[in-house]
């Protein structure tokens, strides 16, 4: 399940109980794609800004190829410094906000 909040943050709407890929599509929409140009990082780092039904600000996803590096706030998608930070972390240490 995609979620952006910690236990201290209040949700705009209840988090949906998503059980399938089809259900995900009813709760999110793609708002923007960011391609981070990081010459010192191998591969292409892409940020995806998603609108979602449970949070007015949406969700940010950071990808390296088809690997999800981070799921978090919208800043996760567009911040070059976060892209550099998470792209540099060793595998297995990437966590969600």
mmCIF file of N, CA and C in Angstrom:
data_model
loop_
_atom_site.group_PDB
_atom_site.id
_atom_site.type_symbol
_atom_site.label_atom_id
_atom_site.label_comp_id
_atom_site.label_asym_id
_atom_site.label_seq_id
_atom_site.Cartn_x
_atom_site.Cartn_y
_atom_site.Cartn_z
ATOM 1 N N UNK A 1 0.843 -1.177 0.000
ATOM 2 C CA UNK A 1 0.000 0.000 0.000
ATOM 3 C C UNK A 1 0.880 1.228 0.000
ATOM 4 N N UNK A 2 0.520 2.241 -0.755
ATOM 5 C CA UNK A 2 1.226 3.504 -0.748
ATOM 6 C C UNK A 2 0.680 4.374 0.367
ATOM 7 N N UNK A 3 1.550 4.921 1.150
ATOM 8 C CA UNK A 3 1.143 5.844 2.206
ATOM 9 C C UNK A 3 2.265 6.822 2.442
ATOM 10 N N UNK A 4 1.933 8.057 2.767
ATOM 11 C CA UNK A 4 2.953 9.085 2.910
ATOM 12 C C UNK A 4 3.094 9.578 4.322
ATOM 13 N N UNK A 5 2.286 9.135 5.220
ATOM 14 C CA UNK A 5 2.274 9.793 6.508
ATOM 15 C C UNK A 5 2.826 8.920 7.616
ATOM 16 N N UNK A 6 3.268 9.592 8.655
ATOM 17 C CA UNK A 6 3.677 8.897 9.858
ATOM 18 C C UNK A 6 2.505 8.903 10.827
ATOM 19 N N UNK A 7 2.681 8.302 11.963
ATOM 20 C CA UNK A 7 1.575 8.219 12.924
ATOM 21 C C UNK A 7 1.213 9.580 13.492
ATOM 22 N N UNK A 8 2.086 10.582 13.354
ATOM 23 C CA UNK A 8 1.803 11.903 13.918
ATOM 24 C C UNK A 8 1.024 12.795 12.956
ATOM 25 N N UNK A 9 0.905 12.399 11.700
ATOM 26 C CA UNK A 9 0.236 13.237 10.716
ATOM 27 C C UNK A 9 -1.210 12.811 10.545
ATOM 28 N N UNK A 10 -2.093 13.790 10.476
ATOM 29 C CA UNK A 10 -3.509 13.481 10.244
ATOM 30 C C UNK A 10 -3.766 13.404 8.750
ATOM 31 N N UNK A 11 -4.579 12.457 8.342
ATOM 32 C CA UNK A 11 -4.936 12.271 6.941
ATOM 33 C C UNK A 11 -6.119 13.153 6.586
ATOM 34 N N UNK A 12 -6.146 13.601 5.329
ATOM 35 C CA UNK A 12 -7.294 14.339 4.834
ATOM 36 C C UNK A 12 -8.489 13.401 4.723
ATOM 37 N N UNK A 13 -8.244 12.193 4.280
ATOM 38 C CA UNK A 13 -9.255 11.145 4.161
ATOM 39 C C UNK A 13 -8.634 9.863 4.722
ATOM 40 N N UNK A 14 -9.456 8.914 5.104
ATOM 41 C CA UNK A 14 -8.895 7.651 5.598
ATOM 42 C C UNK A 14 -8.050 6.977 4.519
ATOM 43 N N UNK A 15 -6.986 6.305 4.932
ATOM 44 C CA UNK A 15 -6.183 5.539 3.983
ATOM 45 C C UNK A 15 -7.026 4.405 3.425
ATOM 46 N N UNK A 16 -7.035 4.252 2.105
ATOM 47 C CA UNK A 16 -7.817 3.155 1.527
ATOM 48 C C UNK A 16 -7.148 1.814 1.789
ATOM 49 N N UNK A 17 -7.930 0.787 1.899
ATOM 50 C CA UNK A 17 -7.422 -0.568 2.040
ATOM 51 C C UNK A 17 -7.289 -1.141 0.637
ATOM 52 N N UNK A 18 -6.122 -0.978 0.039
ATOM 53 C CA UNK A 18 -5.900 -1.365 -1.350
ATOM 54 C C UNK A 18 -5.438 -2.809 -1.405
ATOM 55 N N UNK A 19 -6.158 -3.616 -2.168
ATOM 56 C CA UNK A 19 -5.876 -5.044 -2.266
ATOM 57 C C UNK A 19 -5.395 -5.478 -3.650
ATOM 58 N N UNK A 20 -5.501 -4.591 -4.641
ATOM 59 C CA UNK A 20 -5.117 -4.996 -5.992
ATOM 60 C C UNK A 20 -4.573 -3.801 -6.770
ATOM 61 N N UNK A 21 -3.916 -4.101 -7.866
ATOM 62 C CA UNK A 21 -3.382 -3.066 -8.745
ATOM 63 C C UNK A 21 -4.505 -2.183 -9.292
ATOM 64 N N UNK A 22 -5.647 -2.796 -9.591
ATOM 65 C CA UNK A 22 -6.780 -2.038 -10.122
ATOM 66 C C UNK A 22 -7.286 -1.017 -9.099
ATOM 67 N N UNK A 23 -7.285 -1.409 -7.841
ATOM 68 C CA UNK A 23 -7.734 -0.494 -6.795
ATOM 69 C C UNK A 23 -6.787 0.690 -6.639
ATOM 70 N N UNK A 24 -5.504 0.475 -6.827
ATOM 71 C CA UNK A 24 -4.530 1.572 -6.759
ATOM 72 C C UNK A 24 -4.910 2.649 -7.767
ATOM 73 N N UNK A 25 -5.265 2.228 -8.959
ATOM 74 C CA UNK A 25 -5.577 3.173 -10.030
ATOM 75 C C UNK A 25 -6.802 4.031 -9.731
ATOM 76 N N UNK A 26 -7.684 3.568 -8.863
ATOM 77 C CA UNK A 26 -8.855 4.365 -8.476
ATOM 78 C C UNK A 26 -8.494 5.437 -7.448
ATOM 79 N N UNK A 27 -7.320 5.323 -6.835
ATOM 80 C CA UNK A 27 -6.957 6.223 -5.744
ATOM 81 C C UNK A 27 -5.798 7.165 -6.045
ATOM 82 N N UNK A 28 -5.099 6.972 -7.170
ATOM 83 C CA UNK A 28 -3.980 7.854 -7.503
ATOM 84 C C UNK A 28 -4.082 8.342 -8.944
ATOM 85 N N UNK A 29 -3.397 9.462 -9.205
ATOM 86 C CA UNK A 29 -3.289 9.976 -10.563
ATOM 87 C C UNK A 29 -1.888 10.553 -10.736
ATOM 88 N N UNK A 30 -1.338 10.422 -11.921
ATOM 89 C CA UNK A 30 -0.016 10.952 -12.222
ATOM 90 C C UNK A 30 -0.138 12.433 -12.544
ATOM 91 N N UNK A 31 0.543 13.280 -11.771
ATOM 92 C CA UNK A 31 0.488 14.728 -11.989
ATOM 93 C C UNK A 31 1.713 15.263 -12.713
ATOM 94 N N UNK A 32 2.885 14.694 -12.444
ATOM 95 C CA UNK A 32 4.117 15.203 -13.065
ATOM 96 C C UNK A 32 5.202 14.139 -13.003
ATOM 97 N N UNK A 33 6.138 14.261 -13.958
ATOM 98 C CA UNK A 33 7.331 13.408 -14.001
ATOM 99 C C UNK A 33 8.535 14.344 -13.973
ATOM 100 N N UNK A 34 9.533 14.013 -13.160
ATOM 101 C CA UNK A 34 10.771 14.783 -13.076
ATOM 102 C C UNK A 34 11.921 13.856 -13.429
ATOM 103 N N UNK A 35 12.777 14.290 -14.352
ATOM 104 C CA UNK A 35 13.968 13.524 -14.696
ATOM 105 C C UNK A 35 15.146 14.278 -14.098
ATOM 106 N N UNK A 36 15.814 13.643 -13.154
ATOM 107 C CA UNK A 36 16.932 14.269 -12.456
ATOM 108 C C UNK A 36 18.222 13.998 -13.226
ATOM 109 N N UNK A 37 18.914 15.058 -13.597
ATOM 110 C CA UNK A 37 20.185 14.954 -14.317
ATOM 111 C C UNK A 37 21.303 14.981 -13.287
ATOM 112 N N UNK A 38 21.797 13.803 -12.944
ATOM 113 C CA UNK A 38 22.847 13.651 -11.943
ATOM 114 C C UNK A 38 24.027 12.943 -12.606
ATOM 115 N N UNK A 39 24.960 13.715 -13.170
ATOM 116 C CA UNK A 39 26.053 13.111 -13.928
ATOM 117 C C UNK A 39 26.900 12.117 -13.134
ATOM 118 N N UNK A 40 27.005 12.306 -11.823
ATOM 119 C CA UNK A 40 27.841 11.432 -11.002
ATOM 120 C C UNK A 40 27.102 10.189 -10.495
ATOM 121 N N UNK A 41 25.829 10.045 -10.855
ATOM 122 C CA UNK A 41 25.022 8.889 -10.431
ATOM 123 C C UNK A 41 24.719 8.043 -11.665
ATOM 124 N N UNK A 42 25.060 6.742 -11.603
ATOM 125 C CA UNK A 42 24.762 5.888 -12.772
ATOM 126 C C UNK A 42 23.262 5.700 -12.967
ATOM 127 N N UNK A 43 22.859 5.599 -14.208
ATOM 128 C CA UNK A 43 21.447 5.381 -14.506
ATOM 129 C C UNK A 43 20.654 6.677 -14.490
ATOM 130 N N UNK A 44 19.366 6.554 -14.701
ATOM 131 C CA UNK A 44 18.464 7.697 -14.723
ATOM 132 C C UNK A 44 17.595 7.663 -13.476
ATOM 133 N N UNK A 45 17.522 8.799 -12.793
ATOM 134 C CA UNK A 45 16.694 8.917 -11.607
ATOM 135 C C UNK A 45 15.447 9.702 -12.004
ATOM 136 N N UNK A 46 14.277 9.122 -11.743
ATOM 137 C CA UNK A 46 13.008 9.728 -12.139
ATOM 138 C C UNK A 46 12.139 9.928 -10.908
ATOM 139 N N UNK A 47 11.514 11.093 -10.818
ATOM 140 C CA UNK A 47 10.550 11.369 -9.760
ATOM 141 C C UNK A 47 9.159 11.411 -10.355
ATOM 142 N N UNK A 48 8.210 10.829 -9.663
ATOM 143 C CA UNK A 48 6.808 10.845 -10.094
ATOM 144 C C UNK A 48 5.977 11.507 -9.002
ATOM 145 N N UNK A 49 5.237 12.524 -9.391
ATOM 146 C CA UNK A 49 4.333 13.231 -8.471
ATOM 147 C C UNK A 49 2.933 12.678 -8.697
ATOM 148 N N UNK A 50 2.359 12.128 -7.626
ATOM 149 C CA UNK A 50 1.049 11.492 -7.733
ATOM 150 C C UNK A 50 0.023 12.214 -6.879
ATOM 151 N N UNK A 51 -1.148 12.453 -7.433
ATOM 152 C CA UNK A 51 -2.276 12.893 -6.634
ATOM 153 C C UNK A 51 -2.890 11.656 -6.009
ATOM 154 N N UNK A 52 -3.474 11.791 -4.841
ATOM 155 C CA UNK A 52 -4.085 10.620 -4.205
ATOM 156 C C UNK A 52 -5.340 11.047 -3.445
ATOM 157 N N UNK A 53 -6.206 10.083 -3.206
ATOM 158 C CA UNK A 53 -7.496 10.379 -2.581
ATOM 159 C C UNK A 53 -7.395 10.608 -1.085
ATOM 160 N N UNK A 54 -6.310 10.191 -0.446
ATOM 161 C CA UNK A 54 -6.229 10.260 1.012
ATOM 162 C C UNK A 54 -5.405 11.428 1.539
ATOM 163 N N UNK A 55 -4.747 12.190 0.659
ATOM 164 C CA UNK A 55 -3.897 13.294 1.116
ATOM 165 C C UNK A 55 -3.957 14.419 0.096
ATOM 166 N N UNK A 56 -4.310 15.596 0.530
ATOM 167 C CA UNK A 56 -4.463 16.707 -0.423
ATOM 168 C C UNK A 56 -3.166 17.079 -1.121
ATOM 169 N N UNK A 57 -2.007 16.775 -0.524
ATOM 170 C CA UNK A 57 -0.724 17.151 -1.109
ATOM 171 C C UNK A 57 -0.190 16.088 -2.050
ATOM 172 N N UNK A 58 -0.633 14.877 -1.894
ATOM 173 C CA UNK A 58 -0.204 13.817 -2.797
ATOM 174 C C UNK A 58 1.005 13.053 -2.298
ATOM 175 N N UNK A 59 1.589 12.279 -3.216
ATOM 176 C CA UNK A 59 2.681 11.359 -2.914
ATOM 177 C C UNK A 59 3.790 11.583 -3.934
ATOM 178 N N UNK A 60 5.032 11.473 -3.483
ATOM 179 C CA UNK A 60 6.172 11.515 -4.380
ATOM 180 C C UNK A 60 6.848 10.161 -4.401
ATOM 181 N N UNK A 61 7.259 9.727 -5.589
ATOM 182 C CA UNK A 61 7.957 8.454 -5.746
ATOM 183 C C UNK A 61 9.247 8.730 -6.511
ATOM 184 N N UNK A 62 10.337 8.135 -6.044
ATOM 185 C CA UNK A 62 11.633 8.278 -6.693
ATOM 186 C C UNK A 62 12.068 6.917 -7.207
ATOM 187 N N UNK A 63 12.426 6.864 -8.495
ATOM 188 C CA UNK A 63 12.769 5.598 -9.153
ATOM 189 C C UNK A 63 14.144 5.661 -9.791
ATOM 190 N N UNK A 64 14.815 4.521 -9.793
ATOM 191 C CA UNK A 64 16.032 4.335 -10.577
ATOM 192 C C UNK A 64 15.737 3.160 -11.487
ATOM 193 N N UNK A 65 15.496 3.454 -12.752
ATOM 194 C CA UNK A 65 15.018 2.406 -13.650
ATOM 195 C C UNK A 65 13.662 1.934 -13.155
ATOM 196 N N UNK A 66 13.517 0.645 -12.902
ATOM 197 C CA UNK A 66 12.243 0.129 -12.388
ATOM 198 C C UNK A 66 12.290 -0.120 -10.877
ATOM 199 N N UNK A 67 13.365 0.313 -10.230
ATOM 200 C CA UNK A 67 13.518 0.141 -8.789
ATOM 201 C C UNK A 67 13.000 1.358 -8.041
ATOM 202 N N UNK A 68 12.105 1.153 -7.094
ATOM 203 C CA UNK A 68 11.603 2.246 -6.270
ATOM 204 C C UNK A 68 12.646 2.549 -5.203
ATOM 205 N N UNK A 69 13.152 3.790 -5.213
ATOM 206 C CA UNK A 69 14.133 4.212 -4.221
ATOM 207 C C UNK A 69 13.469 4.764 -2.970
ATOM 208 N N UNK A 70 12.359 5.469 -3.168
ATOM 209 C CA UNK A 70 11.718 6.148 -2.036
ATOM 210 C C UNK A 70 10.283 6.476 -2.375
ATOM 211 N N UNK A 71 9.399 6.363 -1.385
ATOM 212 C CA UNK A 71 8.017 6.832 -1.466
ATOM 213 C C UNK A 71 7.855 7.780 -0.301
ATOM 214 N N UNK A 72 7.361 8.990 -0.564
ATOM 215 C CA UNK A 72 7.218 9.954 0.516
ATOM 216 C C UNK A 72 6.354 11.129 0.099
ATOM 217 N N UNK A 73 6.673 12.276 0.648
ATOM 218 C CA UNK A 73 5.939 13.499 0.325
ATOM 219 C C UNK A 73 6.246 13.916 -1.112
ATOM 220 N N UNK A 74 5.543 14.927 -1.618
ATOM 221 C CA UNK A 74 5.778 15.385 -2.989
ATOM 222 C C UNK A 74 7.223 15.767 -3.222
ATOM 223 N N UNK A 75 7.882 16.305 -2.205
ATOM 224 C CA UNK A 75 9.277 16.713 -2.336
ATOM 225 C C UNK A 75 10.161 15.551 -2.785
ATOM 226 N N UNK A 76 9.797 14.354 -2.414
ATOM 227 C CA UNK A 76 10.547 13.169 -2.814
ATOM 228 C C UNK A 76 10.678 13.094 -4.334
ATOM 229 N N UNK A 77 9.669 13.508 -5.060
ATOM 230 C CA UNK A 77 9.682 13.430 -6.524
ATOM 231 C C UNK A 77 10.534 14.513 -7.161
ATOM 232 N N UNK A 78 10.490 15.737 -6.649
ATOM 233 C CA UNK A 78 11.125 16.843 -7.376
ATOM 234 C C UNK A 78 12.437 17.352 -6.801
ATOM 235 N N UNK A 79 12.820 16.937 -5.624
ATOM 236 C CA UNK A 79 14.040 17.442 -4.993
ATOM 237 C C UNK A 79 15.288 16.753 -5.544
ATOM 238 N N UNK A 80 16.158 17.519 -6.173
ATOM 239 C CA UNK A 80 17.397 16.961 -6.703
ATOM 240 C C UNK A 80 18.307 16.469 -5.578
ATOM 241 N N UNK A 81 18.318 17.178 -4.455
ATOM 242 C CA UNK A 81 19.172 16.740 -3.340
ATOM 243 C C UNK A 81 18.687 15.402 -2.769
ATOM 244 N N UNK A 82 17.373 15.199 -2.677
ATOM 245 C CA UNK A 82 16.860 13.904 -2.231
ATOM 246 C C UNK A 82 17.161 12.817 -3.261
ATOM 247 N N UNK A 83 17.030 13.151 -4.535
ATOM 248 C CA UNK A 83 17.339 12.173 -5.590
ATOM 249 C C UNK A 83 18.790 11.729 -5.471
ATOM 250 N N UNK A 84 19.691 12.679 -5.272
ATOM 251 C CA UNK A 84 21.114 12.348 -5.128
ATOM 252 C C UNK A 84 21.344 11.490 -3.887
ATOM 253 N N UNK A 85 20.721 11.868 -2.778
ATOM 254 C CA UNK A 85 20.890 11.146 -1.517
ATOM 255 C C UNK A 85 20.423 9.695 -1.640
ATOM 256 N N UNK A 86 19.212 9.477 -2.127
ATOM 257 C CA UNK A 86 18.651 8.130 -2.172
ATOM 258 C C UNK A 86 19.270 7.281 -3.272
ATOM 259 N N UNK A 87 19.716 7.910 -4.361
ATOM 260 C CA UNK A 87 20.377 7.155 -5.423
ATOM 261 C C UNK A 87 21.748 6.663 -4.973
ATOM 262 N N UNK A 88 22.337 7.329 -3.982
ATOM 263 C CA UNK A 88 23.666 6.966 -3.495
ATOM 264 C C UNK A 88 23.640 5.922 -2.393
ATOM 265 N N UNK A 89 22.472 5.686 -1.791
ATOM 266 C CA UNK A 89 22.380 4.718 -0.680
ATOM 267 C C UNK A 89 22.557 3.299 -1.198
ATOM 268 N N UNK A 90 23.215 2.461 -0.389
ATOM 269 C CA UNK A 90 23.322 1.056 -0.796
ATOM 270 C C UNK A 90 21.950 0.394 -0.845
ATOM 271 N N UNK A 91 21.814 -0.626 -1.649
ATOM 272 C CA UNK A 91 20.549 -1.369 -1.755
ATOM 273 C C UNK A 91 20.073 -1.853 -0.405
ATOM 274 N N UNK A 92 18.764 -1.799 -0.225
ATOM 275 C CA UNK A 92 18.166 -2.333 0.998
ATOM 276 C C UNK A 92 18.048 -1.339 2.138
ATOM 277 N N UNK A 93 18.560 -0.101 1.954
ATOM 278 C CA UNK A 93 18.480 0.865 3.046
ATOM 279 C C UNK A 93 17.455 1.946 2.765
ATOM 280 N N UNK A 94 16.729 1.808 1.690
ATOM 281 C CA UNK A 94 15.762 2.834 1.313
ATOM 282 C C UNK A 94 14.430 2.566 1.984
ATOM 283 N N UNK A 95 13.942 3.545 2.721
ATOM 284 C CA UNK A 95 12.675 3.370 3.455
ATOM 285 C C UNK A 95 11.695 4.451 3.031
ATOM 286 N N UNK A 96 10.437 4.221 3.308
ATOM 287 C CA UNK A 96 9.391 5.209 3.030
ATOM 288 C C UNK A 96 9.312 6.207 4.159
ATOM 289 N N UNK A 97 8.847 7.420 3.807
ATOM 290 C CA UNK A 97 8.614 8.467 4.830
ATOM 291 C C UNK A 97 7.502 8.052 5.741
#
